[in-house]
Amino acid sequence: MSFSNSTSKIALATLLLSLPFSAQSQTTDNNDEIVITSARILGGSPDDAITGITILTGDTLDNRLASTIGETLKYEPGVSSSFFGAGASRPIIRGQSGNRVRVLVNGIGTIDAAAASPDHADAVQPAQAEIIEVLKGPAMLRFGSSGSGGVINVIDGRIPSEIPESTEASARVGFSSVDSGKEAAASIKQNLGNNLVLHLDGTWKESKDYRIPGFAESEIFHESEEDHDEDHDEDHDEDHDEDHGEEREGEMRDRLENSFTKTASLTGGLSYISDKGFIGISVHQLDSEYGIPGGHEHGHHEDEDHDEDHDEDHDEDHDEEEELVSIDLKQTRIDLNAVRELGGYFERVQLFAGYADYEHTELEGDEVGTVFANEGLEARLELIQTEENGRKGATGVHIRKSDFSAIGAEAFVPQTDTREIAIYTFQEQSYDNLHIRGAMRYENNRIVSEALNQKKSYGLFSVSAGSDYHFNSQNRLGLTAFRTERSPTSEELYSNGPHLATDTYDIGNANLDKETALGVELAYRFKSDNYFLTANAFITDYQDYIYKEMITDQMIDGLDVYNMLSSDAVYKGGEIQGAYTFEDINNVSISIDGLLEYVRAKTTAGNLPRIAPLSVLVGADAEWKNIQFRTELDYSAKQNELSSYELPTESFAQVNAFLTWTPEVNQNIKFKLSALNLFDEEARQHSSYLKDVVPLPGRNFRFSIKAAF
């Protein structure tokens, strides 16, 4: 890490001590403004649209908070995660992952290497988030056409946009039992006078290898390995067969080796704010180190030697397999945000820009393996129209630049330069009971690899339209349709090498064409004083859908070979979500809620891999005076809809509970106690590459104290 553990702790402690504990309570609530200037760029409430926007904030965000953005969001409608251990977990939206889901910080991409591989973490800190948005539908074209699955936008307020009436500060400390985890976060917003506002925040977190309920390997995976060994070793002697029968006893269990995490971040922002707008800049430093569990390291290259000299080299090969891999990640990021009110036809102009220098090193023990680097710039300039006769709109220019490289023995993708320039418009028209919205985007992408003497250029046109009809104050019906085009990524075009995170040897396809998606979503919402119900059904048809397919009769260096192919594909599914609030009983407020979601994905060749199964989340909330309690059951069905090279994933049911106490003497302090996976249930996420060797954590008690001043 670029600054030591002790240095990061001292810096965070200094920030904590600088908080004005005698300051008055916050009087400025910026949440509505933040929502309007991000997901709802044209104003209004997210509740106005019944498709396309999910907002996570407040106590719900605090309860869901995890070290990765994927685990933080996995309980939201249509969202699962790619869980690659405690350090890396990306969000998956309706089965779509990788470059089809864009992750943003304050409206600008994370500028990292996360989309290149599931073991690469997003350069984002959920602990800093004030609001997290999940965007689908017309709104997502503002951020790019590549995010056909959706867009995640993490809003942390690092660039102030309003002058606070008094100093605003917050602090949080937390502990977790499953991994002996410790964390702290703090932020402060200070009026410096002369229209200047300062923002500072910092986070720090450490966790050890987490506990698991049983063996690291799933039973079905263990049995498949035994079957393979029996076929492979049928000529071995009886004693050796007996040894194999005892191997289960010596396997990893109770604690997942190499699942530790260490993370620290510091951010400073400064804004000049006037009656006509503001301009602000922020600097962010992120340092993170985390282990890659599951044993995907160099040991896999020894399979051929293992085949030839099984008895003699068996122990040696297993020793080599135990060399642990970790990732040391660093990013320095600078953001610029400006808004200027204009008057006339255009209400305002706004600029969002970000630059980042990102690097992570894959360490094999103490040795440097492969170094991934990405230096990138992204900017978006928008003109917001003044609302007139129910019509409002925004038009913008968007540019992205990325210089990506991977250097080392396991660099499966060459150095590439990617350039993107786009124009887009987003329009809304409102009548009495009908709201219509639409978006168009044209972009030109250029991907250059000088090492391969390859240059690709793609012109992409995307369009989306939606409407909501309000039958009355309680019933609404919405329909959204879109057609998007996505260019292949550098990994899909030019990969050629071992990708040990996924135990594959990846071979790209420089002849890939752009991917076209045509989708429709129908949504219904009922909302009354004490009852809420939404139901969504969607189908997306892809032409030239890009995916990896295993060549069954070929291996390189002991790894299965995967080619990048394109084919027609269909994603379909839906979500049903509801809640009911009972009449108060003895001053106790009680409500129940539920969520059911399902997605299915197929190409012309069969099922696509790592698609989450049917899942159900049911919960109950109770509130009495200054105490809030929630309990919930998270159920995931068995996944039998498999690709040709997948194993089934067993169903699981986990119980979680959350207790929040706010002292009457100080309403700005909250004590939280959570019990996750209360009954220590073994659980595996089918959407994870490592689901058969990396289970989810066991029973976990978390305690935190959060204070706002």
XYZ file of C-alpha atoms in Angstrom:
709
model
C 0.000 0.000 0.000
C 1.275 3.492 -0.799
C 0.811 4.671 2.754
C 1.363 2.373 5.687
C -1.286 1.016 8.007
C -0.033 3.149 10.866
C -0.041 6.263 8.700
C -3.600 5.663 7.533
C -4.775 5.059 11.112
C -3.107 8.273 12.311
C -4.670 10.241 9.453
C -8.124 8.877 10.184
C -7.701 9.424 13.925
C -6.736 13.035 13.248
C -9.863 13.492 11.166
C -11.999 11.927 13.902
C -10.494 14.175 16.563
C -11.068 17.242 14.420
C -14.843 16.709 14.396
C -16.676 19.441 16.317
C -18.577 17.340 18.846
C -20.236 20.471 20.259
C -21.621 21.527 16.889
C -25.334 21.844 16.326
C -27.391 19.188 14.582
C -27.438 19.192 10.823
C -30.050 21.522 9.422
C -29.350 21.070 5.738
C -30.573 17.901 4.090
C -29.082 17.581 0.621
C -30.539 14.187 -0.243
C -33.329 15.502 -2.472
C -30.930 17.764 -4.330
C -28.449 14.951 -4.853
C -31.122 12.676 -6.287
C -32.311 15.391 -8.662
C -28.816 16.154 -9.975
C -27.902 12.517 -10.560
C -30.605 9.995 -11.437
C -33.338 12.616 -11.841
C -31.375 15.211 -13.789
C -34.597 16.876 -14.906
C -35.979 17.300 -11.406
C -38.830 15.592 -9.644
C -38.932 12.665 -7.274
C -37.720 9.137 -8.113
C -41.211 8.036 -7.092
C -42.561 9.714 -10.243
C -41.190 6.898 -12.416
C -42.190 3.307 -11.793
C -39.379 1.831 -13.893
C -35.704 2.480 -13.988
C -34.639 3.859 -10.598
C -33.924 2.263 -7.219
C -32.575 4.418 -4.384
C -30.684 3.029 -1.377
C -30.079 5.473 1.472
C -30.532 6.114 5.194
C -31.006 3.226 7.629
C -31.512 0.744 4.797
C -28.090 1.609 3.393
C -26.537 1.368 6.857
C -27.996 -2.125 7.353
C -26.779 -3.341 3.949
C -23.344 -1.735 4.128
C -20.553 -4.155 3.144
C -16.935 -3.808 2.066
C -17.845 -4.158 -1.635
C -20.503 -2.530 -3.772
C -21.773 -5.909 -4.992
C -22.487 -7.239 -1.503
C -24.009 -3.915 -0.455
C -26.561 -4.018 -3.276
C -27.341 -7.727 -3.613
C -30.657 -7.447 -1.737
C -32.007 -4.784 -4.122
C -34.571 -5.760 -6.802
C -32.896 -7.418 -9.789
C -29.394 -7.256 -8.295
C -27.052 -10.115 -7.388
C -23.275 -10.158 -6.957
C -20.204 -11.804 -8.465
C -18.820 -12.624 -4.983
C -15.076 -13.328 -5.320
C -14.334 -13.327 -1.617
C -14.561 -10.452 0.828
C -12.391 -8.108 -1.254
C -13.994 -8.245 -4.706
C -17.693 -8.408 -5.519
C -19.297 -6.554 -8.418
C -23.026 -5.950 -8.856
C -24.921 -8.035 -11.406
C -28.172 -6.559 -12.729
C -30.737 -9.004 -14.114
C -27.992 -11.460 -15.002
C -25.779 -8.868 -16.703
C -22.278 -8.203 -15.401
C -18.832 -6.993 -16.422
C -18.867 -4.148 -18.935
C -22.649 -4.383 -19.331
C -23.013 -2.815 -15.867
C -21.368 0.577 -15.302
C -20.322 1.519 -11.766
C -19.995 5.264 -11.159
C -18.880 7.567 -8.377
C -20.825 10.835 -8.446
C -21.781 10.251 -12.070
C -18.268 9.436 -13.356
C -16.913 5.915 -13.939
C -14.657 4.254 -11.391
C -11.723 4.246 -13.881
C -10.183 0.981 -12.699
C -9.751 -2.604 -13.936
C -12.813 -4.102 -12.264
C -14.707 -4.983 -15.439
C -11.721 -6.906 -16.828
C -11.928 -9.751 -14.300
C -14.172 -10.784 -11.376
C -11.238 -10.816 -8.933
C -10.632 -7.099 -9.557
C -12.391 -4.855 -7.044
C -14.285 -1.697 -7.935
C -12.435 1.430 -6.809
C -15.365 2.611 -4.720
C -15.965 2.778 -0.979
C -19.569 1.984 0.069
C -18.758 3.320 3.557
C -18.538 6.831 2.059
C -21.890 6.626 0.278
C -24.780 8.915 1.142
C -26.985 7.485 -1.600
C -26.583 4.590 -4.036
C -28.708 4.539 -7.184
C -29.497 1.588 -9.436
C -30.546 2.932 -12.848
C -32.243 1.170 -15.746
C -34.307 2.432 -18.649
C -33.887 5.786 -20.469
C -31.825 7.379 -17.671
C -28.896 5.004 -18.214
C -28.103 6.388 -21.689
C -26.805 9.510 -19.995
C -23.835 7.474 -18.783
C -23.113 5.305 -21.829
C -24.557 2.656 -24.102
C -22.275 -0.092 -22.787
C -24.294 -0.391 -19.573
C -27.151 -2.311 -21.200
C -27.698 -4.138 -17.915
C -27.854 -0.958 -15.872
C -25.863 1.672 -14.028
C -24.791 1.879 -10.372
C -24.138 5.416 -9.137
C -22.522 5.940 -5.716
C -23.041 9.473 -4.396
C -20.795 10.533 -1.519
C -21.026 14.329 -1.499
C -17.270 14.824 -1.756
C -17.802 18.046 -3.744
C -20.120 20.371 -1.756
C -22.928 22.029 -3.727
C -24.557 24.073 -0.940
C -23.267 26.228 1.905
C -24.173 24.496 5.186
C -25.849 26.586 7.876
C -23.410 25.099 10.392
C -20.593 22.596 10.450
C -21.791 19.162 9.356
C -19.885 16.117 10.530
C -20.383 12.404 11.008
C -18.377 9.479 12.344
C -18.874 5.733 12.384
C -17.003 2.829 13.975
C -17.897 -0.819 13.549
C -16.872 -4.367 14.416
C -17.734 -7.762 12.927
C -17.311 -11.207 14.467
C -17.046 -13.499 11.444
C -13.728 -11.994 10.324
C -12.550 -10.084 13.423
C -13.246 -6.997 11.346
C -12.747 -3.397 12.437
C -13.743 -0.277 10.544
C -14.001 3.474 10.966
C -15.267 6.296 8.802
C -15.580 10.031 9.317
C -16.530 13.101 7.315
C -16.792 16.839 7.878
C -18.213 19.703 5.831
C -17.109 23.176 6.918
C -18.064 26.663 5.749
C -14.748 28.509 5.349
C -16.360 31.837 4.528
C -16.049 33.815 1.297
C -18.348 31.280 -0.408
C -15.867 28.431 0.159
C -16.934 25.062 1.597
C -14.483 22.320 2.579
C -15.233 18.591 2.652
C -12.980 15.944 4.236
C -13.627 12.255 4.718
C -11.703 9.099 5.461
C -12.340 5.381 5.842
C -10.326 2.510 7.250
C -11.170 -1.174 7.440
C -9.344 -4.401 8.251
C -10.671 -7.935 8.356
C -9.049 -11.337 8.747
C -9.945 -14.591 7.011
C -13.653 -15.124 7.565
C -15.302 -18.155 9.157
C -17.420 -20.534 7.095
C -19.971 -23.176 8.162
C -18.193 -26.353 7.087
C -15.931 -27.103 4.153
C -14.746 -24.573 1.600
C -15.477 -26.994 -1.242
C -19.096 -27.783 -1.992
C -20.174 -31.393 -1.651
C -21.106 -31.684 -5.303
C -17.750 -30.252 -6.401
C -15.901 -32.612 -4.080
C -17.794 -35.581 -5.506
C -17.038 -34.503 -9.066
C -13.340 -34.258 -8.203
C -13.428 -37.700 -6.624
C -15.081 -39.125 -9.734
C -12.369 -37.505 -11.861
C -9.623 -38.851 -9.617
C -11.105 -42.351 -9.666
C -11.227 -42.364 -13.464
C -7.753 -40.843 -13.669
C -6.124 -43.072 -11.048
C -7.874 -46.373 -11.741
C -4.507 -48.133 -12.064
C -3.207 -46.904 -8.702
C -2.833 -49.229 -5.754
C -5.351 -49.824 -2.976
C -3.472 -47.771 -0.401
C -3.610 -44.711 -2.623
C -7.361 -45.149 -3.108
C -7.793 -45.299 0.650
C -5.828 -42.052 0.957
C -8.241 -40.376 -1.461
C -11.129 -41.520 0.670
C -9.634 -39.666 3.624
C -8.928 -36.415 1.747
C -12.200 -34.775 2.820
C -10.942 -34.770 6.399
C -7.878 -32.745 5.443
C -9.682 -30.148 3.343
C -10.073 -26.495 4.246
C -12.945 -25.991 6.631
C -14.324 -23.584 9.269
C -12.296 -20.633 7.971
C -11.672 -19.504 4.394
C -7.966 -19.082 3.856
C -6.737 -15.889 2.189
C -10.027 -13.986 2.493
C -8.560 -11.019 4.398
C -9.061 -7.362 3.440
C -7.280 -4.088 4.267
C -8.592 -0.785 2.957
C -7.960 2.897 3.639
C -9.069 6.037 1.826
C -8.790 9.800 2.244
C -10.753 12.453 0.351
C -10.661 16.222 0.296
C -13.042 18.509 -1.595
C -13.328 22.284 -1.946
C -16.149 24.261 -3.588
C -16.847 27.880 -4.413
C -20.615 28.391 -4.120
C -22.654 31.410 -5.198
C -26.297 32.211 -5.855
C -25.838 31.224 -9.507
C -24.141 27.877 -9.000
C -20.901 26.349 -7.813
C -17.580 24.905 -8.916
C -15.708 22.313 -6.892
C -12.797 19.925 -6.995
C -11.919 16.849 -4.965
C -8.891 14.586 -4.557
C -9.316 10.986 -3.461
C -6.680 8.406 -2.493
C -7.630 4.733 -2.179
C -5.308 1.957 -0.971
C -6.565 -1.595 -0.655
C -5.111 -5.044 -0.227
C -7.131 -8.237 -0.242
C -6.645 -11.953 -0.633
C -7.969 -14.029 -3.518
C -9.398 -17.225 -2.005
C -10.113 -20.402 -3.898
C -6.600 -21.428 -4.932
C -6.616 -20.193 -8.539
C -2.882 -19.563 -8.516
C 0.008 -21.236 -10.295
C -0.765 -24.711 -9.067
C -3.084 -25.206 -12.013
C -0.164 -25.161 -14.396
C 1.168 -28.298 -12.785
C -1.683 -30.541 -13.928
C 0.319 -32.063 -16.776
C 3.232 -32.984 -14.506
C 0.726 -34.318 -12.020
C -0.692 -36.577 -14.724
C 2.708 -37.984 -15.662
C 4.279 -38.463 -12.246
C 1.293 -38.608 -9.922
C 2.854 -40.642 -7.127
C 6.270 -39.021 -7.093
C 5.211 -35.385 -7.387
C 1.809 -35.400 -5.676
C 3.057 -33.667 -2.542
C 5.230 -31.203 -4.451
C 2.333 -30.064 -6.614
C 0.097 -29.516 -3.625
C 2.808 -27.413 -1.983
C 2.947 -25.205 -5.059
C -0.830 -24.846 -5.099
C -0.758 -23.384 -1.615
C 1.134 -20.222 -2.595
C -1.414 -17.502 -1.891
C -2.391 -14.708 -4.254
C -3.373 -11.219 -3.125
C -4.051 -7.903 -4.835
C -2.498 -4.581 -3.790
C -4.648 -1.804 -5.262
C -3.955 1.929 -5.449
C -5.859 4.769 -7.043
C -5.466 8.536 -7.057
C -8.531 10.304 -8.386
C -9.407 13.953 -9.079
C -12.987 15.088 -9.726
C -14.391 18.399 -10.940
C -18.055 19.400 -10.746
C -19.615 22.713 -11.759
C -23.159 24.050 -12.155
C -24.126 27.468 -13.524
C -27.676 28.820 -13.742
C -28.416 30.487 -17.091
C -32.061 31.505 -17.420
C -33.975 31.572 -20.693
C -34.432 28.396 -22.741
C -31.684 26.628 -20.796
C -32.072 26.607 -17.037
C -28.484 25.641 -16.273
C -25.278 24.099 -17.570
C -23.413 21.474 -15.561
C -20.064 19.748 -15.846
C -18.939 16.449 -14.350
C -15.326 15.360 -14.880
C -12.933 12.868 -13.357
C -9.333 11.749 -13.818
C -7.768 8.705 -12.173
C -4.428 6.948 -12.078
C -5.111 3.338 -11.119
C -2.760 0.418 -10.534
C -3.029 -2.945 -8.872
C -0.383 -5.588 -8.394
C -1.181 -9.266 -8.176
C 1.179 -10.752 -5.603
C 1.994 -14.462 -5.564
C 3.258 -14.852 -2.039
C 5.802 -12.035 -1.770
C 6.594 -11.993 -5.487
C 5.108 -9.578 -7.992
C 3.035 -11.402 -10.576
C 1.054 -9.193 -12.945
C 0.552 -5.425 -12.763
C -2.671 -3.921 -14.141
C -2.804 -0.176 -14.743
C -5.432 2.196 -16.058
C -5.029 5.932 -16.528
C -8.322 7.455 -17.534
C -10.314 10.627 -18.007
C -14.076 11.046 -18.252
C -16.145 14.218 -18.650
C -19.766 15.082 -19.305
C -21.123 18.553 -20.150
C -24.902 19.028 -20.022
C -27.406 21.745 -20.852
C -30.637 21.460 -18.851
C -33.749 22.920 -20.473
C -36.174 25.133 -18.573
C -39.465 23.346 -17.976
C -42.271 24.661 -20.164
C -45.805 23.287 -20.593
C -44.855 20.021 -18.925
C -41.798 19.474 -21.112
C -38.241 19.353 -19.865
C -35.018 17.920 -21.192
C -31.243 17.742 -21.162
C -28.624 17.460 -23.885
C -24.989 16.631 -23.347
C -21.565 15.672 -24.632
C -19.688 12.777 -23.052
C -16.032 11.818 -23.499
C -14.036 8.922 -22.061
C -10.362 8.080 -22.435
C -8.582 5.040 -21.029
C -4.997 3.795 -21.322
C -5.026 0.232 -20.014
C -2.099 -2.142 -19.580
C -1.324 -5.497 -18.006
C 2.328 -6.462 -17.561
C 3.499 -9.832 -16.278
C 3.485 -13.556 -16.911
C -0.297 -13.738 -16.572
C -1.189 -10.642 -18.592
C -4.012 -12.104 -20.652
C -4.821 -8.823 -22.433
C -2.393 -6.469 -24.257
C -1.957 -2.761 -23.680
C -4.854 -0.873 -25.264
C -5.988 2.726 -25.677
C -9.735 3.337 -25.709
C -11.378 6.604 -26.754
C -15.094 7.409 -26.685
C -17.001 10.540 -27.619
C -20.777 10.768 -27.502
C -23.718 13.136 -27.723
C -27.064 12.424 -26.081
C -30.407 13.930 -25.245
C -32.985 13.066 -22.608
C -36.538 14.442 -22.854
C -39.723 14.255 -20.758
C -43.293 15.324 -21.426
C -45.963 15.309 -18.723
C -49.718 15.461 -19.154
C -52.408 15.058 -16.508
C -52.164 11.279 -16.128
C -49.464 10.410 -18.638
C -45.698 10.871 -18.425
C -43.529 10.159 -21.467
C -39.741 10.081 -21.461
C -37.164 9.203 -24.065
C -33.427 9.293 -24.698
C -31.088 9.011 -27.661
C -27.337 8.592 -27.729
C -24.728 8.350 -30.457
C -21.144 7.510 -29.646
C -17.975 6.623 -31.458
C -15.593 4.180 -29.792
C -12.028 3.553 -30.862
C -9.922 0.725 -29.416
C -6.244 0.602 -30.370
C -3.611 -2.010 -29.541
C -0.233 -0.929 -30.870
C 1.372 -4.159 -29.680
C -0.931 -6.146 -31.964
C -1.088 -3.450 -34.663
C -4.867 -3.482 -34.290
C -7.291 -0.560 -34.488
C -11.059 -0.867 -34.167
C -13.683 1.839 -34.511
C -17.402 1.507 -33.792
C -20.296 3.895 -34.357
C -23.052 3.156 -31.853
C -26.623 4.454 -31.780
C -28.948 3.788 -28.845
C -32.497 4.875 -28.117
C -34.866 4.352 -25.214
C -38.448 5.405 -24.517
C -40.858 4.923 -21.656
C -44.250 6.005 -20.432
C -46.178 5.894 -17.161
C -49.961 6.083 -17.050
C -51.625 7.004 -13.748
C -55.088 5.445 -13.631
C -55.649 7.185 -10.302
C -53.634 8.180 -7.244
C -52.978 4.517 -6.392
C -52.562 2.619 -9.673
C -49.883 3.158 -12.291
C -48.774 1.228 -15.353
C -45.441 1.738 -17.084
C -43.844 0.535 -20.296
C -40.213 0.983 -21.337
C -38.532 -0.076 -24.577
C -34.929 0.343 -25.670
C -32.471 -0.513 -28.381
C -28.803 -0.202 -27.452
C -25.536 -0.965 -29.192
C -22.335 -1.936 -27.366
C -18.856 -2.274 -28.821
C -16.623 -5.203 -27.809
C -14.116 -4.485 -25.061
C -10.370 -4.864 -25.401
C -10.580 -8.093 -23.359
C -13.184 -9.538 -25.708
C -11.187 -8.537 -28.785
C -7.567 -9.175 -27.861
C -7.309 -11.559 -24.883
C -4.754 -14.309 -25.354
C -3.373 -15.917 -22.235
C -4.021 -17.572 -18.887
C -6.757 -15.946 -16.835
C -6.151 -17.645 -13.521
C -8.896 -15.808 -11.660
C -11.393 -17.852 -13.654
C -9.184 -20.934 -14.234
C -9.349 -20.370 -17.983
C -7.123 -19.686 -20.947
C -8.921 -16.856 -22.756
C -8.659 -16.237 -26.487
C -10.280 -13.092 -27.854
C -11.829 -12.536 -31.240
C -10.720 -9.472 -33.194
C -13.553 -10.011 -35.677
C -16.355 -9.400 -33.194
C -19.077 -7.003 -34.312
C -21.004 -4.618 -32.097
C -23.619 -6.136 -29.800
C -27.245 -5.023 -30.196
C -29.872 -5.304 -27.466
C -33.619 -4.834 -27.955
C -35.600 -4.833 -24.725
C -39.052 -4.226 -23.288
C -40.154 -3.862 -19.662
C -43.705 -3.702 -18.321
C -44.306 -2.444 -14.783
C -47.302 -2.037 -12.495
C -47.443 -0.185 -9.188
C -50.097 0.069 -6.512
C -49.515 2.408 -3.598
C -51.858 3.406 -0.791
C -51.376 4.718 2.726
C -50.382 1.317 4.112
C -49.848 -0.951 1.116
C -47.295 -1.002 -1.672
C -46.877 -3.390 -4.606
C -44.749 -3.317 -7.750
C -44.424 -5.958 -10.438
C -41.942 -5.814 -13.318
C -41.517 -8.163 -16.274
C -38.767 -7.748 -18.855
C -37.301 -9.400 -21.920
C -34.119 -8.412 -23.752
C -33.211 -9.913 -27.109
C -29.559 -9.697 -28.165
C -28.053 -9.885 -31.599
C -24.330 -10.780 -31.707
C -24.251 -11.230 -27.934
C -20.610 -11.651 -26.850
C -19.718 -14.434 -24.412
C -17.028 -16.987 -23.577
C -17.466 -20.603 -24.639
C -15.248 -23.520 -23.605
C -13.501 -25.625 -26.246
C -14.128 -29.054 -24.743
C -11.263 -30.915 -26.415
C -8.432 -28.459 -25.796
C -6.289 -27.366 -22.825
C -3.287 -25.041 -22.598
C -0.969 -25.160 -19.569
C -3.543 -27.257 -17.745
C -6.287 -24.662 -18.259
C -9.526 -25.045 -20.190
C -9.519 -22.914 -23.332
C -12.328 -20.402 -23.843
C -13.011 -18.553 -27.080
C -14.946 -15.312 -27.410
C -18.032 -15.959 -29.514
C -21.117 -14.027 -30.543
C -24.613 -15.388 -30.882
C -28.243 -14.431 -30.476
C -29.318 -14.457 -26.826
C -32.399 -13.765 -24.723
C -32.640 -12.529 -21.125
C -36.054 -12.546 -19.477
C -37.453 -12.392 -15.989
C -39.087 -10.141 -13.478
C -39.434 -8.893 -9.920
C -42.389 -8.603 -7.558
C -42.019 -6.420 -4.486
C -44.571 -5.513 -1.859
C -44.980 -4.103 1.645
C -47.821 -3.682 4.129
C -47.913 -1.455 7.218
C -50.263 -2.443 10.029
C -52.116 -0.065 12.276
C -50.038 0.815 15.344
C -50.418 -1.603 18.244
C -49.610 -0.072 21.652
C -47.476 2.570 19.930
C -45.567 -0.114 18.034
C -45.384 0.325 14.264
C -45.173 -2.992 12.384
C -44.714 -3.648 8.674
C -43.938 -6.632 6.478
C -42.342 -6.760 3.043
C -41.327 -9.228 0.385
C -39.328 -9.463 -2.828
C -39.313 -12.228 -5.446
C -37.016 -12.125 -8.471
C -36.158 -14.426 -11.337
C -34.055 -14.228 -14.491
C -33.340 -16.697 -17.280
C -30.665 -16.287 -19.961
C -29.964 -18.418 -23.032
C -28.073 -18.288 -26.295
C -28.815 -20.411 -29.331
C -26.308 -22.917 -27.901
C -27.983 -23.262 -24.488
C -28.052 -21.713 -21.032
C -25.627 -18.945 -20.160
C -23.489 -19.511 -17.036
C -23.628 -17.888 -13.587
C -27.257 -16.781 -13.757
C -28.718 -16.351 -10.285
C -31.671 -18.643 -9.486
C -35.103 -17.699 -8.203
C -34.721 -15.794 -4.941
C -37.134 -14.597 -2.266
C -36.590 -12.055 0.508
C -39.276 -11.620 3.178
C -38.928 -9.324 6.168
C -40.707 -7.684 9.069
C -39.997 -4.329 10.707
C -41.060 -3.030 14.098
C -40.499 0.400 15.615
C -41.207 1.462 19.178
C -40.141 4.877 20.400
C -36.405 5.044 19.719
C -35.895 1.352 18.879
C -36.082 -0.159 15.394
C -35.957 -3.879 14.694
C -35.926 -5.843 11.448
C -35.724 -9.545 10.740
C -35.692 -11.185 7.321
C -35.377 -14.487 5.516
C -33.236 -14.619 2.378
C -33.977 -17.695 0.258
C -32.172 -18.739 -2.920
C -33.506 -21.720 -4.863
C -31.403 -24.525 -6.308
C -30.016 -23.629 -9.714
C -30.448 -26.440 -12.229
C -30.596 -24.279 -15.365
C -26.923 -24.738 -16.202
C -24.467 -24.176 -18.988
C -22.607 -27.207 -20.287
C -19.632 -26.693 -17.944
C -21.397 -25.714 -14.696
C -22.312 -27.675 -11.594
C -25.662 -27.188 -9.831
C -25.822 -24.911 -6.801
C -27.853 -26.014 -3.808
C -30.591 -23.848 -2.342
C -30.073 -21.994 0.921
C -32.035 -19.911 3.398
C -30.394 -17.334 5.648
C -31.937 -15.342 8.483
C -30.731 -11.806 9.219
C -31.706 -9.465 12.057
C -31.040 -5.754 12.667
C -31.515 -3.684 15.825
C -31.098 0.109 15.964
C -31.263 2.212 19.121
C -31.266 6.005 19.128
C -30.793 7.490 22.629
C -33.507 9.956 23.569
C -30.935 12.329 25.041
C -29.092 12.594 21.700
C -30.997 11.850 18.493
C -27.812 12.223 16.441
C -26.263 8.974 17.696
C -27.302 5.517 16.534
C -26.224 2.161 17.948
C -26.663 -0.769 15.564
C -26.442 -4.492 16.217
C -26.827 -6.917 13.318
C -26.867 -10.692 13.085
C -26.222 -11.947 9.555
C -26.727 -15.596 8.635
C -27.997 -16.110 12.166
C -28.250 -19.912 11.907
C -24.831 -20.364 10.263
C -26.225 -21.739 7.001
C -23.858 -22.819 4.220
C -24.589 -20.630 1.213
C -23.074 -20.267 -2.243
C -23.890 -17.699 -4.906
C -24.391 -19.313 -8.284
C -23.383 -16.036 -9.946
C -19.831 -16.395 -8.571
C -16.991 -18.010 -10.519
C -15.759 -19.434 -7.202
C -19.081 -20.638 -5.814
C -17.884 -24.250 -5.425
C -14.740 -23.355 -3.460
C -15.673 -20.041 -1.799
C -18.875 -20.102 0.274
C -20.446 -17.005 1.774
C -19.435 -16.100 5.348
C -20.952 -17.909 8.306
C -22.764 -16.370 11.262
C -21.713 -12.757 11.675
C -22.508 -10.338 14.502
C -21.870 -6.696 13.642
C -21.906 -3.727 15.977
C -21.555 -0.087 14.989
C -21.946 3.403 16.408
C -22.807 6.268 14.086
C -22.964 9.909 15.097
C -23.938 13.029 13.165
C -23.184 16.549 14.367
